Amino acid sequence: MNHFKLKFICSLVLLTFTARIAFAQHHDHFPAGSKASATSYAGQQTRQIKALSTQEQQDWLDGKGLGMAKAAELNGYPGPMHTLEYAEQLNLNADQRQKTQALLLRHKAAVRDLGALLVAEEKNLDRQFAGKTISPAQVSLLTASIAELQGRIRAEHLRTHLDQTALLTDGQIAQYQVLRGYTN
């Protein structure tokens, strides 16, 4: 066997060995021939609500943005939280600060209430699956309700950006874009 073939075979064996090690590290170590395999869901079966992590539940309950206002934020419509964060750099006047603060408080109350409803619906869905009492009709009703709540939450986030934008001057909106790193 020539040197090139030997080098090629050694490289192939090393590559195969490395791939097998990587695969073994990526998956839990089940006995050879076992049909069980770890999934990305492993460990989530112990959650209170299987579809939501504790952090996700808290984010909904806290009224966090969760990226729901990106269509507004990234297209030049500031949000109240960051507007207040940059109040000095934006030269907000007293009236703008007061109205922005009121907008933020109203918005947070609305999305927290909706988030609590969403978490409750997810909990109900989970409870019915866990109790083996769910029907196809209930799946349709509960998932439609969850989707509707998600839509209402997103709409609230987006409308708030519209309301905030109406409180600012064109110059403040342009400066906001710079401060957020969206433009130079």
mmCIF file with all atom_site columns, C-alpha atoms in Angstrom:
data_model
loop_
_atom_site.group_PDB
_atom_site.id
_atom_site.type_symbol
_atom_site.label_atom_id
_atom_site.label_alt_id
_atom_site.label_comp_id
_atom_site.label_asym_id
_atom_site.label_entity_id
_atom_site.label_seq_id
_atom_site.pdbx_PDB_ins_code
_atom_site.Cartn_x
_atom_site.Cartn_y
_atom_site.Cartn_z
_atom_site.occupancy
_atom_site.B_iso_or_equiv
_atom_site.pdbx_formal_charge
_atom_site.auth_seq_id
_atom_site.auth_comp_id
_atom_site.auth_asym_id
_atom_site.auth_atom_id
_atom_site.pdbx_PDB_model_num
ATOM 1   C CA . MET A 1 1   ? 0.000   0.000  0.000  1.00 0.00 ? 1   MET A CA 1
ATOM 2   C CA . ASN A 1 2   ? 1.436   3.349  -0.937 1.00 0.00 ? 2   ASN A CA 1
ATOM 3   C CA . HIS A 1 3   ? 1.896   6.251  1.462  1.00 0.00 ? 3   HIS A CA 1
ATOM 4   C CA . PHE A 1 4   ? -1.024  8.272  0.035  1.00 0.00 ? 4   PHE A CA 1
ATOM 5   C CA . LYS A 1 5   ? -3.541  5.414  0.466  1.00 0.00 ? 5   LYS A CA 1
ATOM 6   C CA . LEU A 1 6   ? -2.362  4.750  4.015  1.00 0.00 ? 6   LEU A CA 1
ATOM 7   C CA . LYS A 1 7   ? -2.675  8.434  4.899  1.00 0.00 ? 7   LYS A CA 1
ATOM 8   C CA . PHE A 1 8   ? -6.166  8.544  3.362  1.00 0.00 ? 8   PHE A CA 1
ATOM 9   C CA . ILE A 1 9   ? -7.332  5.443  5.268  1.00 0.00 ? 9   ILE A CA 1
ATOM 10  C CA . CYS A 1 10  ? -5.911  6.779  8.552  1.00 0.00 ? 10  CYS A CA 1
ATOM 11  C CA . SER A 1 11  ? -7.665  10.108 7.974  1.00 0.00 ? 11  SER A CA 1
ATOM 12  C CA . LEU A 1 12  ? -10.939 8.345  7.242  1.00 0.00 ? 12  LEU A CA 1
ATOM 13  C CA . VAL A 1 13  ? -10.665 6.196  10.384 1.00 0.00 ? 13  VAL A CA 1
ATOM 14  C CA . LEU A 1 14  ? -9.833  9.267  12.484 1.00 0.00 ? 14  LEU A CA 1
ATOM 15  C CA . LEU A 1 15  ? -12.760 11.205 11.019 1.00 0.00 ? 15  LEU A CA 1
ATOM 16  C CA . THR A 1 16  ? -15.170 8.327  11.674 1.00 0.00 ? 16  THR A CA 1
ATOM 17  C CA . PHE A 1 17  ? -13.883 7.933  15.235 1.00 0.00 ? 17  PHE A CA 1
ATOM 18  C CA . THR A 1 18  ? -14.217 11.679 15.910 1.00 0.00 ? 18  THR A CA 1
ATOM 19  C CA . ALA A 1 19  ? -17.754 11.733 14.513 1.00 0.00 ? 19  ALA A CA 1
ATOM 20  C CA . ARG A 1 20  ? -18.763 8.808  16.735 1.00 0.00 ? 20  ARG A CA 1
ATOM 21  C CA . ILE A 1 21  ? -17.364 10.559 19.817 1.00 0.00 ? 21  ILE A CA 1
ATOM 22  C CA . ALA A 1 22  ? -19.200 13.761 18.938 1.00 0.00 ? 22  ALA A CA 1
ATOM 23  C CA . PHE A 1 23  ? -22.436 11.830 18.422 1.00 0.00 ? 23  PHE A CA 1
ATOM 24  C CA . ALA A 1 24  ? -22.006 10.022 21.750 1.00 0.00 ? 24  ALA A CA 1
ATOM 25  C CA . GLN A 1 25  ? -21.383 13.297 23.585 1.00 0.00 ? 25  GLN A CA 1
ATOM 26  C CA . HIS A 1 26  ? -24.420 14.911 21.950 1.00 0.00 ? 26  HIS A CA 1
ATOM 27  C CA . HIS A 1 27  ? -26.812 12.136 22.956 1.00 0.00 ? 27  HIS A CA 1
ATOM 28  C CA . ASP A 1 28  ? -27.270 10.502 26.344 1.00 0.00 ? 28  ASP A CA 1
ATOM 29  C CA . HIS A 1 29  ? -25.449 7.216  26.556 1.00 0.00 ? 29  HIS A CA 1
ATOM 30  C CA . PHE A 1 30  ? -28.001 4.500  25.984 1.00 0.00 ? 30  PHE A CA 1
ATOM 31  C CA . PRO A 1 31  ? -26.974 0.859  25.731 1.00 0.00 ? 31  PRO A CA 1
ATOM 32  C CA . ALA A 1 32  ? -26.203 -0.430 22.264 1.00 0.00 ? 32  ALA A CA 1
ATOM 33  C CA . GLY A 1 33  ? -29.352 -1.634 20.590 1.00 0.00 ? 33  GLY A CA 1
ATOM 34  C CA . SER A 1 34  ? -31.576 0.427  22.885 1.00 0.00 ? 34  SER A CA 1
ATOM 35  C CA . LYS A 1 35  ? -34.516 2.104  21.194 1.00 0.00 ? 35  LYS A CA 1
ATOM 36  C CA . ALA A 1 36  ? -34.435 4.999  23.686 1.00 0.00 ? 36  ALA A CA 1
ATOM 37  C CA . SER A 1 37  ? -32.768 8.209  22.663 1.00 0.00 ? 37  SER A CA 1
ATOM 38  C CA . ALA A 1 38  ? -32.494 11.582 24.334 1.00 0.00 ? 38  ALA A CA 1
ATOM 39  C CA . THR A 1 39  ? -34.373 14.468 22.801 1.00 0.00 ? 39  THR A CA 1
ATOM 40  C CA . SER A 1 40  ? -34.173 18.188 23.241 1.00 0.00 ? 40  SER A CA 1
ATOM 41  C CA . TYR A 1 41  ? -37.297 17.838 25.422 1.00 0.00 ? 41  TYR A CA 1
ATOM 42  C CA . ALA A 1 42  ? -35.627 15.524 27.939 1.00 0.00 ? 42  ALA A CA 1
ATOM 43  C CA . GLY A 1 43  ? -36.057 16.971 31.429 1.00 0.00 ? 43  GLY A CA 1
ATOM 44  C CA . GLN A 1 44  ? -38.955 19.210 30.416 1.00 0.00 ? 44  GLN A CA 1
ATOM 45  C CA . GLN A 1 45  ? -41.484 16.576 31.465 1.00 0.00 ? 45  GLN A CA 1
ATOM 46  C CA . THR A 1 46  ? -41.082 17.780 35.061 1.00 0.00 ? 46  THR A CA 1
ATOM 47  C CA . ARG A 1 47  ? -42.114 21.369 34.307 1.00 0.00 ? 47  ARG A CA 1
ATOM 48  C CA . GLN A 1 48  ? -45.277 22.733 35.889 1.00 0.00 ? 48  GLN A CA 1
ATOM 49  C CA . ILE A 1 49  ? -46.442 23.726 32.387 1.00 0.00 ? 49  ILE A CA 1
ATOM 50  C CA . LYS A 1 50  ? -44.694 21.536 29.845 1.00 0.00 ? 50  LYS A CA 1
ATOM 51  C CA . ALA A 1 51  ? -44.876 24.045 26.963 1.00 0.00 ? 51  ALA A CA 1
ATOM 52  C CA . LEU A 1 52  ? -43.408 26.933 28.987 1.00 0.00 ? 52  LEU A CA 1
ATOM 53  C CA . SER A 1 53  ? -40.210 27.136 31.001 1.00 0.00 ? 53  SER A CA 1
ATOM 54  C CA . THR A 1 54  ? -40.332 28.921 34.351 1.00 0.00 ? 54  THR A CA 1
ATOM 55  C CA . GLN A 1 55  ? -38.574 31.876 32.686 1.00 0.00 ? 55  GLN A CA 1
ATOM 56  C CA . GLU A 1 56  ? -41.053 31.965 29.799 1.00 0.00 ? 56  GLU A CA 1
ATOM 57  C CA . GLN A 1 57  ? -43.952 31.932 32.253 1.00 0.00 ? 57  GLN A CA 1
ATOM 58  C CA . GLN A 1 58  ? -42.398 34.794 34.198 1.00 0.00 ? 58  GLN A CA 1
ATOM 59  C CA . ASP A 1 59  ? -41.733 36.781 31.019 1.00 0.00 ? 59  ASP A CA 1
ATOM 60  C CA . TRP A 1 60  ? -45.420 36.526 30.039 1.00 0.00 ? 60  TRP A CA 1
ATOM 61  C CA . LEU A 1 61  ? -46.510 37.460 33.572 1.00 0.00 ? 61  LEU A CA 1
ATOM 62  C CA . ASP A 1 62  ? -44.073 40.413 33.674 1.00 0.00 ? 62  ASP A CA 1
ATOM 63  C CA . GLY A 1 63  ? -45.286 41.748 30.319 1.00 0.00 ? 63  GLY A CA 1
ATOM 64  C CA . LYS A 1 64  ? -41.869 41.525 28.692 1.00 0.00 ? 64  LYS A CA 1
ATOM 65  C CA . GLY A 1 65  ? -41.555 42.373 25.015 1.00 0.00 ? 65  GLY A CA 1
ATOM 66  C CA . LEU A 1 66  ? -40.303 38.969 23.854 1.00 0.00 ? 66  LEU A CA 1
ATOM 67  C CA . GLY A 1 67  ? -39.465 40.469 20.478 1.00 0.00 ? 67  GLY A CA 1
ATOM 68  C CA . MET A 1 68  ? -43.131 41.049 19.705 1.00 0.00 ? 68  MET A CA 1
ATOM 69  C CA . ALA A 1 69  ? -42.628 44.670 18.684 1.00 0.00 ? 69  ALA A CA 1
ATOM 70  C CA . LYS A 1 70  ? -39.699 44.138 16.310 1.00 0.00 ? 70  LYS A CA 1
ATOM 71  C CA . ALA A 1 71  ? -41.800 45.143 13.299 1.00 0.00 ? 71  ALA A CA 1
ATOM 72  C CA . ALA A 1 72  ? -42.274 48.547 14.928 1.00 0.00 ? 72  ALA A CA 1
ATOM 73  C CA . GLU A 1 73  ? -38.951 48.933 16.729 1.00 0.00 ? 73  GLU A CA 1
ATOM 74  C CA . LEU A 1 74  ? -36.787 48.075 13.744 1.00 0.00 ? 74  LEU A CA 1
ATOM 75  C CA . ASN A 1 75  ? -38.812 50.207 11.349 1.00 0.00 ? 75  ASN A CA 1
ATOM 76  C CA . GLY A 1 76  ? -38.456 53.481 13.224 1.00 0.00 ? 76  GLY A CA 1
ATOM 77  C CA . TYR A 1 77  ? -41.172 53.352 15.878 1.00 0.00 ? 77  TYR A CA 1
ATOM 78  C CA . PRO A 1 78  ? -39.651 53.810 19.354 1.00 0.00 ? 78  PRO A CA 1
ATOM 79  C CA . GLY A 1 79  ? -41.032 52.101 22.420 1.00 0.00 ? 79  GLY A CA 1
ATOM 80  C CA . PRO A 1 80  ? -41.654 53.812 25.756 1.00 0.00 ? 80  PRO A CA 1
ATOM 81  C CA . MET A 1 81  ? -39.233 51.804 27.876 1.00 0.00 ? 81  MET A CA 1
ATOM 82  C CA . HIS A 1 82  ? -36.198 52.696 25.770 1.00 0.00 ? 82  HIS A CA 1
ATOM 83  C CA . THR A 1 83  ? -37.482 56.222 25.198 1.00 0.00 ? 83  THR A CA 1
ATOM 84  C CA . LEU A 1 84  ? -37.401 56.741 28.966 1.00 0.00 ? 84  LEU A CA 1
ATOM 85  C CA . GLU A 1 85  ? -34.018 55.030 29.146 1.00 0.00 ? 85  GLU A CA 1
ATOM 86  C CA . TYR A 1 86  ? -32.672 57.646 26.699 1.00 0.00 ? 86  TYR A CA 1
ATOM 87  C CA . ALA A 1 87  ? -34.760 60.558 28.009 1.00 0.00 ? 87  ALA A CA 1
ATOM 88  C CA . GLU A 1 88  ? -31.733 62.817 28.558 1.00 0.00 ? 88  GLU A CA 1
ATOM 89  C CA . GLN A 1 89  ? -30.115 62.113 25.183 1.00 0.00 ? 89  GLN A CA 1
ATOM 90  C CA . LEU A 1 90  ? -33.485 62.605 23.446 1.00 0.00 ? 90  LEU A CA 1
ATOM 91  C CA . ASN A 1 91  ? -34.094 65.871 25.317 1.00 0.00 ? 91  ASN A CA 1
ATOM 92  C CA . LEU A 1 92  ? -37.584 64.830 26.338 1.00 0.00 ? 92  LEU A CA 1
ATOM 93  C CA . ASN A 1 93  ? -39.557 67.688 27.827 1.00 0.00 ? 93  ASN A CA 1
ATOM 94  C CA . ALA A 1 94  ? -41.594 67.253 31.022 1.00 0.00 ? 94  ALA A CA 1
ATOM 95  C CA . ASP A 1 95  ? -44.834 66.622 29.120 1.00 0.00 ? 95  ASP A CA 1
ATOM 96  C CA . GLN A 1 96  ? -43.195 63.950 26.919 1.00 0.00 ? 96  GLN A CA 1
ATOM 97  C CA . ARG A 1 97  ? -41.696 62.233 29.967 1.00 0.00 ? 97  ARG A CA 1
ATOM 98  C CA . GLN A 1 98  ? -45.025 62.229 31.810 1.00 0.00 ? 98  GLN A CA 1
ATOM 99  C CA . LYS A 1 99  ? -46.976 60.907 28.811 1.00 0.00 ? 99  LYS A CA 1
ATOM 100 C CA . THR A 1 100 ? -44.320 58.295 28.034 1.00 0.00 ? 100 THR A CA 1
ATOM 101 C CA . GLN A 1 101 ? -44.308 57.099 31.660 1.00 0.00 ? 101 GLN A CA 1
ATOM 102 C CA . ALA A 1 102 ? -48.126 56.893 31.643 1.00 0.00 ? 102 ALA A CA 1
ATOM 103 C CA . LEU A 1 103 ? -48.038 55.006 28.333 1.00 0.00 ? 103 LEU A CA 1
ATOM 104 C CA . LEU A 1 104 ? -45.514 52.528 29.703 1.00 0.00 ? 104 LEU A CA 1
ATOM 105 C CA . LEU A 1 105 ? -47.540 51.917 32.882 1.00 0.00 ? 105 LEU A CA 1
ATOM 106 C CA . ARG A 1 106 ? -50.784 51.414 30.930 1.00 0.00 ? 106 ARG A CA 1
ATOM 107 C CA . HIS A 1 107 ? -49.038 49.142 28.447 1.00 0.00 ? 107 HIS A CA 1
ATOM 108 C CA . LYS A 1 108 ? -47.368 47.000 31.115 1.00 0.00 ? 108 LYS A CA 1
ATOM 109 C CA . ALA A 1 109 ? -50.655 46.568 32.988 1.00 0.00 ? 109 ALA A CA 1
ATOM 110 C CA . ALA A 1 110 ? -52.406 45.461 29.791 1.00 0.00 ? 110 ALA A CA 1
ATOM 111 C CA . VAL A 1 111 ? -49.753 42.943 28.718 1.00 0.00 ? 111 VAL A CA 1
ATOM 112 C CA . ARG A 1 112 ? -49.370 41.559 32.244 1.00 0.00 ? 112 ARG A CA 1
ATOM 113 C CA . ASP A 1 113 ? -53.105 40.891 32.404 1.00 0.00 ? 113 ASP A CA 1
ATOM 114 C CA . LEU A 1 114 ? -53.079 39.241 28.986 1.00 0.00 ? 114 LEU A CA 1
ATOM 115 C CA . GLY A 1 115 ? -49.916 37.306 29.885 1.00 0.00 ? 115 GLY A CA 1
ATOM 116 C CA . ALA A 1 116 ? -51.597 35.944 33.022 1.00 0.00 ? 116 ALA A CA 1
ATOM 117 C CA . LEU A 1 117 ? -54.514 34.738 30.906 1.00 0.00 ? 117 LEU A CA 1
ATOM 118 C CA . LEU A 1 118 ? -52.124 33.117 28.437 1.00 0.00 ? 118 LEU A CA 1
ATOM 119 C CA . VAL A 1 119 ? -50.215 31.284 31.188 1.00 0.00 ? 119 VAL A CA 1
ATOM 120 C CA . ALA A 1 120 ? -53.528 30.119 32.680 1.00 0.00 ? 120 ALA A CA 1
ATOM 121 C CA . GLU A 1 121 ? -54.671 28.760 29.302 1.00 0.00 ? 121 GLU A CA 1
ATOM 122 C CA . GLU A 1 122 ? -51.340 26.956 28.797 1.00 0.00 ? 122 GLU A CA 1
ATOM 123 C CA . LYS A 1 123 ? -51.714 25.494 32.292 1.00 0.00 ? 123 LYS A CA 1
ATOM 124 C CA . ASN A 1 124 ? -55.251 24.330 31.474 1.00 0.00 ? 124 ASN A CA 1
ATOM 125 C CA . LEU A 1 125 ? -54.070 22.723 28.223 1.00 0.00 ? 125 LEU A CA 1
ATOM 126 C CA . ASP A 1 126 ? -51.241 20.969 30.061 1.00 0.00 ? 126 ASP A CA 1
ATOM 127 C CA . ARG A 1 127 ? -53.516 19.837 32.906 1.00 0.00 ? 127 ARG A CA 1
ATOM 128 C CA . GLN A 1 128 ? -55.994 18.267 30.476 1.00 0.00 ? 128 GLN A CA 1
ATOM 129 C CA . PHE A 1 129 ? -53.243 16.418 28.622 1.00 0.00 ? 129 PHE A CA 1
ATOM 130 C CA . ALA A 1 130 ? -51.728 15.275 31.925 1.00 0.00 ? 130 ALA A CA 1
ATOM 131 C CA . GLY A 1 131 ? -55.121 14.045 33.125 1.00 0.00 ? 131 GLY A CA 1
ATOM 132 C CA . LYS A 1 132 ? -55.806 12.294 29.819 1.00 0.00 ? 132 LYS A CA 1
ATOM 133 C CA . THR A 1 133 ? -59.112 14.191 29.615 1.00 0.00 ? 133 THR A CA 1
ATOM 134 C CA . ILE A 1 134 ? -58.461 16.295 26.509 1.00 0.00 ? 134 ILE A CA 1
ATOM 135 C CA . SER A 1 135 ? -60.511 15.915 23.351 1.00 0.00 ? 135 SER A CA 1
ATOM 136 C CA . PRO A 1 136 ? -59.785 17.112 19.815 1.00 0.00 ? 136 PRO A CA 1
ATOM 137 C CA . ALA A 1 137 ? -62.426 19.832 20.243 1.00 0.00 ? 137 ALA A CA 1
ATOM 138 C CA . GLN A 1 138 ? -60.786 21.035 23.455 1.00 0.00 ? 138 GLN A CA 1
ATOM 139 C CA . VAL A 1 139 ? -57.388 21.107 21.737 1.00 0.00 ? 139 VAL A CA 1
ATOM 140 C CA . SER A 1 140 ? -58.873 23.316 19.037 1.00 0.00 ? 140 SER A CA 1
ATOM 141 C CA . LEU A 1 141 ? -60.554 25.637 21.532 1.00 0.00 ? 141 LEU A CA 1
ATOM 142 C CA . LEU A 1 142 ? -57.577 25.990 23.863 1.00 0.00 ? 142 LEU A CA 1
ATOM 143 C CA . THR A 1 143 ? -54.974 26.482 21.162 1.00 0.00 ? 143 THR A CA 1
ATOM 144 C CA . ALA A 1 144 ? -57.206 29.038 19.428 1.00 0.00 ? 144 ALA A CA 1
ATOM 145 C CA . SER A 1 145 ? -57.562 30.886 22.730 1.00 0.00 ? 145 SER A CA 1
ATOM 146 C CA . ILE A 1 146 ? -53.784 30.815 23.307 1.00 0.00 ? 146 ILE A CA 1
ATOM 147 C CA . ALA A 1 147 ? -53.121 32.045 19.773 1.00 0.00 ? 147 ALA A CA 1
ATOM 148 C CA . GLU A 1 148 ? -55.697 34.813 20.178 1.00 0.00 ? 148 GLU A CA 1
ATOM 149 C CA . LEU A 1 149 ? -54.045 35.926 23.424 1.00 0.00 ? 149 LEU A CA 1
ATOM 150 C CA . GLN A 1 150 ? -50.624 35.928 21.765 1.00 0.00 ? 150 GLN A CA 1
ATOM 151 C CA . GLY A 1 151 ? -52.078 38.072 18.976 1.00 0.00 ? 151 GLY A CA 1
ATOM 152 C CA . ARG A 1 152 ? -53.633 40.498 21.443 1.00 0.00 ? 152 ARG A CA 1
ATOM 153 C CA . ILE A 1 153 ? -50.358 40.781 23.349 1.00 0.00 ? 153 ILE A CA 1
ATOM 154 C CA . ARG A 1 154 ? -48.405 41.429 20.173 1.00 0.00 ? 154 ARG A CA 1
ATOM 155 C CA . ALA A 1 155 ? -50.937 43.992 18.981 1.00 0.00 ? 155 ALA A CA 1
ATOM 156 C CA . GLU A 1 156 ? -50.672 45.762 22.343 1.00 0.00 ? 156 GLU A CA 1
ATOM 157 C CA . HIS A 1 157 ? -46.883 45.924 22.015 1.00 0.00 ? 157 HIS A CA 1
ATOM 158 C CA . LEU A 1 158 ? -47.084 47.238 18.453 1.00 0.00 ? 158 LEU A CA 1
ATOM 159 C CA . ARG A 1 159 ? -49.815 49.812 19.206 1.00 0.00 ? 159 ARG A CA 1
ATOM 160 C CA . THR A 1 160 ? -47.733 51.083 22.117 1.00 0.00 ? 160 THR A CA 1
ATOM 161 C CA . HIS A 1 161 ? -44.868 51.804 19.724 1.00 0.00 ? 161 HIS A CA 1
ATOM 162 C CA . LEU A 1 162 ? -47.292 53.738 17.510 1.00 0.00 ? 162 LEU A CA 1
ATOM 163 C CA . ASP A 1 163 ? -48.507 55.725 20.519 1.00 0.00 ? 163 ASP A CA 1
ATOM 164 C CA . GLN A 1 164 ? -44.945 56.432 21.639 1.00 0.00 ? 164 GLN A CA 1
ATOM 165 C CA . THR A 1 165 ? -43.882 57.598 18.196 1.00 0.00 ? 165 THR A CA 1
ATOM 166 C CA . ALA A 1 166 ? -46.731 60.114 18.162 1.00 0.00 ? 166 ALA A CA 1
ATOM 167 C CA . LEU A 1 167 ? -45.259 61.694 21.319 1.00 0.00 ? 167 LEU A CA 1
ATOM 168 C CA . LEU A 1 168 ? -41.850 62.366 19.760 1.00 0.00 ? 168 LEU A CA 1
ATOM 169 C CA . THR A 1 169 ? -40.469 64.773 17.195 1.00 0.00 ? 169 THR A CA 1
ATOM 170 C CA . ASP A 1 170 ? -38.860 63.563 13.981 1.00 0.00 ? 170 ASP A CA 1
ATOM 171 C CA . GLY A 1 171 ? -35.484 64.602 15.403 1.00 0.00 ? 171 GLY A CA 1
ATOM 172 C CA . GLN A 1 172 ? -36.018 62.568 18.575 1.00 0.00 ? 172 GLN A CA 1
ATOM 173 C CA . ILE A 1 173 ? -37.056 59.538 16.546 1.00 0.00 ? 173 ILE A CA 1
ATOM 174 C CA . ALA A 1 174 ? -33.906 59.851 14.424 1.00 0.00 ? 174 ALA A CA 1
ATOM 175 C CA . GLN A 1 175 ? -31.763 60.205 17.569 1.00 0.00 ? 175 GLN A CA 1
ATOM 176 C CA . TYR A 1 176 ? -33.481 57.153 19.102 1.00 0.00 ? 176 TYR A CA 1
ATOM 177 C CA . GLN A 1 177 ? -32.471 55.134 16.027 1.00 0.00 ? 177 GLN A CA 1
ATOM 178 C CA . VAL A 1 178 ? -28.856 56.209 16.535 1.00 0.00 ? 178 VAL A CA 1
ATOM 179 C CA . LEU A 1 179 ? -28.904 55.485 20.280 1.00 0.00 ? 179 LEU A CA 1
ATOM 180 C CA . ARG A 1 180 ? -30.347 52.016 19.696 1.00 0.00 ? 180 ARG A CA 1
ATOM 181 C CA . GLY A 1 181 ? -27.675 51.282 17.076 1.00 0.00 ? 181 GLY A CA 1
ATOM 182 C CA . TYR A 1 182 ? -30.031 51.038 14.121 1.00 0.00 ? 182 TYR A CA 1
ATOM 183 C CA . THR A 1 183 ? -28.480 53.906 12.137 1.00 0.00 ? 183 THR A CA 1
ATOM 184 C CA . ASN A 1 184 ? -25.259 55.907 12.219 1.00 0.00 ? 184 ASN A CA 1
#
